[in-house]
Amino acid sequence: MQKTYILKGIDCPSCAEKIVARLNKLDEVNEATYHHPTEKLYLYFAEEFGEAELPSLEAKVKGLVHRLEPNCSLIDPRLYKRDESAEAAQQKRELRDLIAALLLFLLGFALRLAYGSFDLFPSLKEGLPELGFGHFEAFLGRNLYGELASLLFFALAYVLASKRVYKAAFKARGWQKLFSENSLMIIASIGAIVLGEYPEAVAVMLFFAWGDYLEQKAVAKSRNSIEESLSFIPETAIRLRDGQVEKCEPEELKVGDIVLIHPGAKVPTDGRVVEGRSTLDTQAISGESLPVPVGPGFEVLSGSINGGGLLKLEVTKVYADSTVAGMLALLDQAAARKSPTERFITRFARIYTPTVVIIALIIALLFPQFSNYGYSVWIYRALVFLVASCPCALVISVPLAYFAGLGAASAKGILVRGGAALEELAKANTLFLDKTGTLTEGNFAISKLIPAPRVSPDELIAAAAIAEYGSQHPLAEALRRSLRRLCVADGCTLCEVERRDDSIEQLALTPQIVYRIMHSIQADLLNAEEIHGRGVRATYRGVEFLVGNARLFAENGIEIIPVDSDNTVIYVAKDRKFLGAICLADLIKPNARDTVAALSHCDACRIESVIMLTGDKSEVAQSVCRAIGIKRFQAELLPEDKLHAYESIKPATGSKVFIGDGINDAPVLMASDVGVAMGGIGQAAAIEAADVIIANDNLEKFHQVLHISKETKKIVRGNIAFALGVKILVLLAGAFGHVGIWAAVFSDVGVALLAIFNSLRILPKKEQQTGG
């Protein structure tokens, strides 16, 4: 059982990770993870606990969180609404205090320069005076009023800059009072005051407060950017009931309800247009900015925006099963699934900070015993160590980079299952491609009907369409579309009809009768079985229909008349009587060749090998590969054969990616290093099996998400190298007295701020999100 909460009141991600560490020690919790950019805590309770035990489990978790962080609370995300006005007012007050503190500090600094000698960094000089009254004596020898005024300005600036820091530090408990970044800054500033470095004490707190404020703004910007990409979430629905119009929540809608979609409104749940014509903006769902025309009979996905006339929609899915709900669930899972790098940084931070604090204590207490310098010098250097020890630059920027990468992908209609999938995708160098629905349109068109002797074309196509009624395979959809076209006229106007016998018996099964049968078939269809890699067996009103490839008919002992064709051929039988064959042609996608070429020749992509795996026959596969430019393929594969073919190829380095349509390819999608489902929104198989889900059938989207993954990994590596490099440099330089607390503060909040802004580079630009 998995539950998600908003963890409100956390001042730094390091404190949150300490809560997570304690939660992971509970017997009732299998795993706990925290996602700082969204403030969400994900708890995975042990399997033996169910909904009945949830209240007691939540009470125990909330009690633990309150003991560790009294000011922190767990909130159900469904009940949480961000108070934007209160947050804006709070930020305005903080900004006002910080500006006032900065002005006061500059005034005090100017007075120090004007009255008496002033050295910016006296603490860095050798022979720093011991603790005592040396500074007070020097103070008496200067201009009394100028010194008093400067001290007053420094004191006021310190109070304004440190209000929030002290408040947060005193709310912490246990070891957090020592290891939190707020506590470290307080220790450093008080130490500077004791040493007589008043300007430096104020500057440390001021720099930290400004950095913390900008850091929060940057994280909020990333959160808002993701929320903008989730702008497709409908808030209300307008339902027609008994001739009356009423507003309701999308969750209240039931299958069969009729809803009105006004121009500019969001579609609340998946449905079918029953009246009206318009165009829909589906960019938030598919990433495509071109409007989609719709009319009666068209299926509409929730989250689409009505750009034209009034639409009347029949609900086909409740909100919980809708496209929007599926996307939100995927995005929520993505935030919870941390990459190996994120998990390493979390473990590293838990060890790193206490280690540095222990070293700082050794520097302050033991080094004076073996040095010509006194305690004041080594205490100051220990303070530098303490300030530089906070790992927030890593703990914030690394998850934020993955969060930004996931947001950039979702804005393009690509859903990635967390940082782990994004990181694995960045290592991809071997690409496996399914054919149907991936490289080809998957919208098959009947190119030829070949009825058996004494069988009409109508009976052939009707039998095939009835059998394929409930299937989601592209071939089944092609047959259903053909049936709709068949009902336009009193005869088969589909294509060229090849007759093997001039004396064809004309049966009474007219297109109009077939059409009526198809509209009532759902209640009468007794049994339907999809046989992976072979075809479909269905029983309708006691009559058995069989539709599939030659292998299916051979296994069932039904003799067929083989058809030799480069196109896909399916055979049809009714009550074990062979009715004929249907040839279907599948067009290659317009951008398939260019995308495969780009992936193969792009140095940044580093795709060394492209292989097509298909269940289609070898001649068809060879024809498609020749047209697209793929050198390697394996054909006539059942789903288990595809899995074996995938596993048999083991590259020396990197990871393997499989791209399929999410229907028949579920075994390979689940087994692959990275499984990518094309057009998978709303497909249960794709959602369950794939690591990456592309909302439409555009193969170019894979190129885009591959670029995003590699860019994200580059940013993460850059942040780690920069943050650790600067910290190690400051720690070493501080230990030998070459830098002061100012540099240590920069290595904490300054580096964190730069790393955060570096992470935000991958976020989609606003105009890209809106299609402008």
CSV table of C-alpha atoms in Angstrom, one decimal, residues 105-445:
chain,number,residue,atom,x,y,z
A,105,PHE,CA,24.8,46.7,6.9
A,106,LEU,CA,26.1,49.1,4.2
A,107,LEU,CA,25.6,52.1,6.5
A,108,GLY,CA,27.4,50.4,9.3
A,109,PHE,CA,30.2,49.3,6.9
A,110,ALA,CA,30.5,52.9,5.6
A,111,LEU,CA,30.8,54.3,9.2
A,112,ARG,CA,33.5,51.8,10.0
A,113,LEU,CA,35.4,53.0,6.9
A,114,ALA,CA,34.9,56.6,7.8
A,115,TYR,CA,35.8,56.4,11.5
A,116,GLY,CA,39.1,54.8,12.4
A,117,SER,CA,41.1,52.1,10.7
A,118,PHE,CA,39.2,49.2,9.3
A,119,ASP,CA,40.4,45.9,8.0
A,120,LEU,CA,37.9,43.8,6.0
A,121,PHE,CA,39.4,40.4,7.0
A,122,PRO,CA,41.6,40.9,10.2
A,123,SER,CA,40.8,37.4,11.3
A,124,LEU,CA,42.7,36.0,8.4
A,125,LYS,CA,46.0,37.6,9.5
A,126,GLU,CA,48.5,35.7,11.4
A,127,GLY,CA,48.6,36.5,15.1
A,128,LEU,CA,44.9,37.2,15.5
A,129,PRO,CA,44.4,38.6,19.1
A,130,GLU,CA,43.3,36.1,21.7
A,131,LEU,CA,39.8,36.3,23.2
A,132,GLY,CA,39.7,39.2,25.6
A,133,PHE,CA,39.3,42.9,25.7
A,134,GLY,CA,41.6,43.8,22.8
A,135,HIS,CA,38.8,44.8,20.5
A,136,PHE,CA,37.1,46.8,23.3
A,137,GLU,CA,40.4,48.7,24.0
A,138,ALA,CA,40.8,49.4,20.3
A,139,PHE,CA,37.2,50.5,20.2
A,140,LEU,CA,37.8,53.2,22.9
A,141,GLY,CA,40.6,54.7,21.0
A,142,ARG,CA,38.4,55.4,18.0
A,143,ASN,CA,35.5,57.9,17.4
A,144,LEU,CA,33.0,56.9,20.0
A,145,TYR,CA,29.9,58.0,18.3
A,146,GLY,CA,30.9,56.6,14.9
A,147,GLU,CA,31.7,53.2,16.5
A,148,LEU,CA,28.4,53.2,18.4
A,149,ALA,CA,26.4,54.1,15.3
A,150,SER,CA,28.1,51.4,13.2
A,151,LEU,CA,27.5,48.8,16.0
A,152,LEU,CA,23.9,49.8,16.2
A,153,PHE,CA,23.4,49.4,12.4
A,154,PHE,CA,25.2,46.1,12.5
A,155,ALA,CA,23.0,44.9,15.3
A,156,LEU,CA,19.8,45.9,13.6
A,157,ALA,CA,20.9,44.3,10.3
A,158,TYR,CA,21.8,41.1,12.2
A,159,VAL,CA,18.4,40.9,13.8
A,160,LEU,CA,16.5,41.5,10.6
A,161,ALA,CA,18.6,39.0,8.6
A,162,SER,CA,18.6,36.3,11.2
A,163,LYS,CA,15.0,36.3,12.4
A,164,ARG,CA,13.9,33.3,10.3
A,165,VAL,CA,17.2,31.5,10.8
A,166,TYR,CA,17.0,31.6,14.6
A,167,LYS,CA,13.3,30.7,14.5
A,168,ALA,CA,13.9,27.6,12.4
A,169,ALA,CA,17.0,26.5,14.4
A,170,PHE,CA,15.2,26.6,17.8
A,171,LYS,CA,12.3,24.6,16.5
A,172,ALA,CA,14.7,21.7,15.6
A,173,ARG,CA,15.3,18.9,18.0
A,174,GLY,CA,18.1,16.6,18.9
A,175,TRP,CA,21.1,16.4,16.5
A,176,GLN,CA,19.3,18.7,14.1
A,177,LYS,CA,20.1,21.6,16.4
A,178,LEU,CA,23.7,21.0,15.6
A,179,PHE,CA,23.7,19.7,12.0
A,180,SER,CA,21.1,21.9,10.4
A,181,GLU,CA,22.3,24.6,8.1
A,182,ASN,CA,20.5,27.2,10.3
A,183,SER,CA,22.3,26.1,13.4
A,184,LEU,CA,25.7,26.1,11.6
A,185,MET,CA,25.2,29.7,10.4
A,186,ILE,CA,24.2,30.8,14.0
A,187,ILE,CA,27.3,29.1,15.4
A,188,ALA,CA,29.5,30.8,12.8
A,189,SER,CA,28.0,34.3,13.3
A,190,ILE,CA,28.2,34.1,17.1
A,191,GLY,CA,31.8,32.8,16.9
A,192,ALA,CA,32.6,35.8,14.6
A,193,ILE,CA,31.0,38.2,17.2
A,194,VAL,CA,33.0,36.6,20.1
A,195,LEU,CA,36.1,37.1,18.0
A,196,GLY,CA,35.2,40.8,17.4
A,197,GLU,CA,34.5,40.4,13.7
A,198,TYR,CA,31.2,42.2,13.8
A,199,PRO,CA,30.9,43.1,10.1
A,200,GLU,CA,31.8,39.6,9.1
A,201,ALA,CA,29.2,38.1,11.6
A,202,VAL,CA,26.5,40.3,10.0
A,203,ALA,CA,27.7,39.6,6.4
A,204,VAL,CA,27.7,35.9,7.0
A,205,MET,CA,24.0,35.9,8.2
A,206,LEU,CA,23.0,38.4,5.5
A,207,PHE,CA,24.6,36.4,2.7
A,208,PHE,CA,23.0,33.2,4.0
A,209,ALA,CA,19.6,34.8,4.4
A,210,TRP,CA,19.7,36.3,0.8
A,211,GLY,CA,20.9,33.0,-0.6
A,212,ASP,CA,18.2,31.0,1.2
A,213,TYR,CA,15.5,33.4,0.0
A,214,LEU,CA,16.7,33.1,-3.6
A,215,GLU,CA,17.0,29.4,-3.3
A,216,GLN,CA,13.4,29.1,-2.2
A,217,LYS,CA,12.3,31.3,-5.1
A,218,ALA,CA,14.3,29.1,-7.6
A,219,VAL,CA,12.7,25.9,-6.2
A,220,ALA,CA,9.3,27.6,-6.4
A,221,LYS,CA,9.9,28.5,-10.0
A,222,SER,CA,10.6,24.9,-10.9
A,223,ARG,CA,7.5,23.8,-9.0
A,224,ASN,CA,5.4,26.4,-10.8
A,225,SER,CA,6.9,25.4,-14.2
A,226,ILE,CA,5.8,21.8,-13.6
A,227,GLU,CA,2.4,22.9,-12.4
A,228,GLU,CA,2.0,24.9,-15.6
A,229,SER,CA,2.7,21.7,-17.6
A,230,LEU,CA,-0.1,20.1,-15.5
A,231,SER,CA,-2.5,22.9,-16.5
A,232,PHE,CA,-4.6,20.2,-18.3
A,233,ILE,CA,-6.2,19.2,-14.9
A,234,PRO,CA,-9.9,19.9,-15.1
A,235,GLU,CA,-11.5,21.6,-12.1
A,236,THR,CA,-15.2,21.3,-12.8
A,237,ALA,CA,-17.6,19.7,-15.3
A,238,ILE,CA,-20.9,20.8,-16.6
A,239,ARG,CA,-23.4,17.9,-16.7
A,240,LEU,CA,-26.7,17.6,-18.4
A,241,ARG,CA,-29.2,15.7,-16.1
A,242,ASP,CA,-33.0,15.6,-16.8
A,243,GLY,CA,-32.7,18.5,-19.2
A,244,GLN,CA,-31.0,20.6,-16.5
A,245,VAL,CA,-27.5,21.9,-16.5
A,246,GLU,CA,-25.4,21.4,-13.3
A,247,LYS,CA,-21.9,21.9,-12.2
A,248,CYS,CA,-20.0,19.0,-10.6
A,249,GLU,CA,-16.6,17.7,-9.8
A,250,PRO,CA,-15.0,15.5,-12.5
A,251,GLU,CA,-14.8,12.7,-10.0
A,252,GLU,CA,-18.7,12.7,-9.8
A,253,LEU,CA,-19.2,11.8,-13.5
A,254,LYS,CA,-20.4,8.3,-14.4
A,255,VAL,CA,-20.1,6.4,-17.6
A,256,GLY,CA,-23.0,7.4,-19.9
A,257,ASP,CA,-23.4,11.0,-18.5
A,258,ILE,CA,-23.6,13.8,-21.0
A,259,VAL,CA,-21.4,16.8,-20.4
A,260,LEU,CA,-21.1,20.1,-22.1
A,261,ILE,CA,-17.7,21.4,-23.2
A,262,HIS,CA,-17.9,25.2,-23.8
A,263,PRO,CA,-15.2,27.0,-25.9
A,264,GLY,CA,-12.0,27.4,-23.9
A,265,ALA,CA,-13.1,24.7,-21.3
A,266,LYS,CA,-11.1,21.6,-20.4
A,267,VAL,CA,-12.5,18.1,-21.1
A,268,PRO,CA,-13.2,16.7,-17.6
A,269,THR,CA,-12.9,13.0,-18.5
A,270,ASP,CA,-12.5,10.7,-21.5
A,271,GLY,CA,-15.6,10.6,-23.7
A,272,ARG,CA,-17.2,10.5,-27.2
A,273,VAL,CA,-18.6,13.4,-29.0
A,274,VAL,CA,-22.4,13.0,-29.6
A,275,GLU,CA,-23.1,16.5,-30.8
A,276,GLY,CA,-21.2,19.5,-32.1
A,277,ARG,CA,-18.0,20.1,-34.0
A,278,SER,CA,-14.9,21.9,-32.9
A,279,THR,CA,-11.1,21.8,-32.7
A,280,LEU,CA,-9.2,20.6,-29.6
A,281,ASP,CA,-5.9,21.8,-28.2
A,282,THR,CA,-4.2,18.5,-27.1
A,283,GLN,CA,-0.7,19.9,-26.4
A,284,ALA,CA,-0.8,19.3,-22.7
A,285,ILE,CA,-1.6,15.6,-23.4
A,286,SER,CA,0.4,14.9,-26.6
A,287,GLY,CA,2.8,17.8,-26.8
A,288,GLU,CA,1.5,18.6,-30.2
A,289,SER,CA,0.5,22.3,-30.8
A,290,LEU,CA,-1.6,21.7,-33.9
A,291,PRO,CA,-5.4,21.7,-33.2
A,292,VAL,CA,-7.3,18.4,-33.7
A,293,PRO,CA,-10.7,18.6,-35.4
A,294,VAL,CA,-13.5,16.6,-33.8
A,295,GLY,CA,-17.1,15.8,-34.5
A,296,PRO,CA,-19.8,13.3,-33.7
A,297,GLY,CA,-18.3,9.8,-33.0
A,298,PHE,CA,-14.8,11.1,-32.2
A,299,GLU,CA,-13.1,9.9,-29.0
A,300,VAL,CA,-11.8,12.8,-26.9
A,301,LEU,CA,-9.2,12.6,-24.1
A,302,SER,CA,-9.6,14.4,-20.8
A,303,GLY,CA,-7.3,17.4,-20.4
A,304,SER,CA,-7.9,18.6,-24.0
A,305,ILE,CA,-9.1,22.2,-24.4
A,306,ASN,CA,-12.0,23.1,-26.6
A,307,GLY,CA,-10.9,25.7,-29.0
A,308,GLY,CA,-14.1,26.2,-31.0
A,309,GLY,CA,-17.8,25.4,-30.8
A,310,LEU,CA,-19.9,23.8,-28.1
A,311,LEU,CA,-19.5,20.1,-27.7
A,312,LYS,CA,-21.8,17.6,-26.2
A,313,LEU,CA,-19.8,14.6,-24.8
A,314,GLU,CA,-20.9,11.2,-23.6
A,315,VAL,CA,-18.6,10.0,-20.7
A,316,THR,CA,-16.9,6.7,-21.6
A,317,LYS,CA,-14.5,6.5,-18.6
A,318,VAL,CA,-14.9,7.6,-15.0
A,319,TYR,CA,-12.3,10.2,-13.9
A,320,ALA,CA,-10.2,7.7,-12.0
A,321,ASP,CA,-9.7,5.7,-15.2
A,322,SER,CA,-9.3,8.8,-17.4
A,323,THR,CA,-6.2,10.0,-19.3
A,324,VAL,CA,-5.7,12.9,-16.9
A,325,ALA,CA,-5.8,10.6,-13.8
A,326,GLY,CA,-3.4,8.2,-15.5
A,327,MET,CA,-0.9,11.0,-16.3
A,328,LEU,CA,-1.1,12.4,-12.8
A,329,ALA,CA,-0.5,9.0,-11.3
A,330,LEU,CA,2.5,8.5,-13.6
A,331,LEU,CA,3.9,11.9,-12.7
A,332,ASP,CA,3.4,11.2,-9.0
A,333,GLN,CA,5.2,7.9,-9.4
A,334,ALA,CA,8.0,9.6,-11.3
A,335,ALA,CA,8.7,12.0,-8.5
A,336,ALA,CA,8.8,9.1,-6.0
A,337,ARG,CA,11.2,7.0,-8.1
A,338,LYS,CA,14.7,8.3,-7.4
A,339,SER,CA,17.7,7.7,-9.7
A,340,PRO,CA,20.7,5.8,-8.3
A,341,THR,CA,22.6,9.2,-8.3
A,342,GLU,CA,19.8,10.8,-6.2
A,343,ARG,CA,20.0,7.9,-3.7
A,344,PHE,CA,23.8,8.1,-3.5
A,345,ILE,CA,23.6,11.8,-2.8
A,346,THR,CA,21.1,11.2,0.0
A,347,ARG,CA,23.3,8.5,1.6
A,348,PHE,CA,26.4,10.6,1.1
A,349,ALA,CA,24.8,13.7,2.8
A,350,ARG,CA,24.0,11.6,5.9
A,351,ILE,CA,27.6,10.6,6.4
A,352,TYR,CA,29.3,13.8,5.1
A,353,THR,CA,27.8,16.4,7.4
A,354,PRO,CA,28.6,14.6,10.8
A,355,THR,CA,32.0,13.8,9.5
A,356,VAL,CA,32.8,17.4,8.8
A,357,VAL,CA,31.4,18.5,12.1
A,358,ILE,CA,33.7,16.1,14.0
A,359,ILE,CA,36.7,17.3,12.0
A,360,ALA,CA,35.7,20.9,12.9
A,361,LEU,CA,35.7,20.0,16.6
A,362,ILE,CA,39.2,18.4,16.2
A,363,ILE,CA,40.5,21.6,14.5
A,364,ALA,CA,39.1,23.8,17.3
A,365,LEU,CA,40.2,21.8,20.3
A,366,LEU,CA,43.3,19.7,19.3
A,367,PHE,CA,45.1,21.8,16.7
A,368,PRO,CA,45.9,24.7,19.1
A,369,GLN,CA,47.9,22.1,21.2
A,370,PHE,CA,50.3,21.5,18.3
A,371,SER,CA,50.5,25.0,16.8
A,372,ASN,CA,52.0,28.4,17.4
A,373,TYR,CA,48.5,30.0,16.9
A,374,GLY,CA,46.0,30.2,19.8
A,375,TYR,CA,42.5,29.0,20.2
A,376,SER,CA,40.9,32.0,18.4
A,377,VAL,CA,42.7,31.3,15.1
A,378,TRP,CA,41.7,27.6,15.2
A,379,ILE,CA,38.1,28.3,16.4
A,380,TYR,CA,37.7,30.7,13.5
A,381,ARG,CA,39.0,28.0,11.1
A,382,ALA,CA,36.7,25.5,12.6
A,383,LEU,CA,33.8,27.8,12.0
A,384,VAL,CA,34.7,27.9,8.4
A,385,PHE,CA,34.6,24.1,8.3
A,386,LEU,CA,31.2,24.1,10.0
A,387,VAL,CA,29.6,26.6,7.6
A,388,ALA,CA,31.0,24.8,4.5
A,389,SER,CA,29.8,21.4,5.8
A,390,CYS,CA,26.1,21.7,4.8
A,391,PRO,CA,25.4,19.5,1.7
A,392,CYS,CA,22.3,21.4,0.5
A,393,ALA,CA,23.8,22.3,-2.8
A,394,LEU,CA,23.8,18.6,-3.7
A,395,VAL,CA,20.7,17.5,-1.8
A,396,ILE,CA,18.6,20.2,-3.6
A,397,SER,CA,20.2,20.6,-7.0
A,398,VAL,CA,20.5,16.9,-8.0
A,399,PRO,CA,16.8,15.9,-7.4
A,400,LEU,CA,15.8,19.3,-8.9
A,401,ALA,CA,17.7,18.5,-12.1
A,402,TYR,CA,15.9,15.3,-12.6
A,403,PHE,CA,12.6,17.0,-11.6
A,404,ALA,CA,13.3,19.6,-14.3
A,405,GLY,CA,14.1,16.9,-16.8
A,406,LEU,CA,10.8,15.1,-16.1
A,407,GLY,CA,9.0,18.4,-16.5
A,408,ALA,CA,10.7,19.2,-19.8
A,409,ALA,CA,9.6,15.7,-21.1
A,410,SER,CA,6.0,16.0,-19.8
A,411,ALA,CA,5.7,19.4,-21.5
A,412,LYS,CA,6.4,17.6,-24.8
A,413,GLY,CA,3.8,14.9,-24.2
A,414,ILE,CA,6.4,12.4,-22.9
A,415,LEU,CA,5.9,10.8,-19.4
A,416,VAL,CA,9.0,9.3,-17.8
A,417,ARG,CA,8.7,7.0,-14.8
A,418,GLY,CA,11.1,8.9,-12.5
A,419,GLY,CA,14.8,9.9,-12.4
A,420,ALA,CA,15.9,6.2,-12.5
A,421,ALA,CA,14.4,5.8,-16.0
A,422,LEU,CA,15.8,9.1,-17.1
A,423,GLU,CA,19.2,8.2,-15.9
A,424,GLU,CA,19.1,4.8,-17.5
A,425,LEU,CA,17.9,6.3,-20.8
A,426,ALA,CA,20.9,8.6,-20.9
A,427,LYS,CA,23.2,5.5,-21.1
A,428,ALA,CA,21.3,4.0,-24.1
A,429,ASN,CA,23.4,2.8,-27.0
A,430,THR,CA,21.3,-0.1,-28.4
A,431,LEU,CA,17.8,0.5,-29.7
A,432,PHE,CA,15.2,-2.1,-30.5
A,433,LEU,CA,12.1,-1.1,-32.5
A,434,ASP,CA,8.8,-2.7,-33.0
A,435,LYS,CA,7.4,-2.3,-36.5
A,436,THR,CA,3.6,-1.9,-36.3
A,437,GLY,CA,2.6,1.4,-34.6
A,438,THR,CA,6.2,2.4,-34.1
A,439,LEU,CA,7.9,2.7,-37.5
A,440,THR,CA,4.7,2.3,-39.4
A,441,GLU,CA,1.4,4.1,-39.0
A,442,GLY,CA,-0.4,1.1,-37.5
A,443,ASN,CA,-3.5,2.4,-39.3
A,444,PHE,CA,-3.8,-0.4,-41.7
A,445,ALA,CA,-5.8,0.0,-44.9
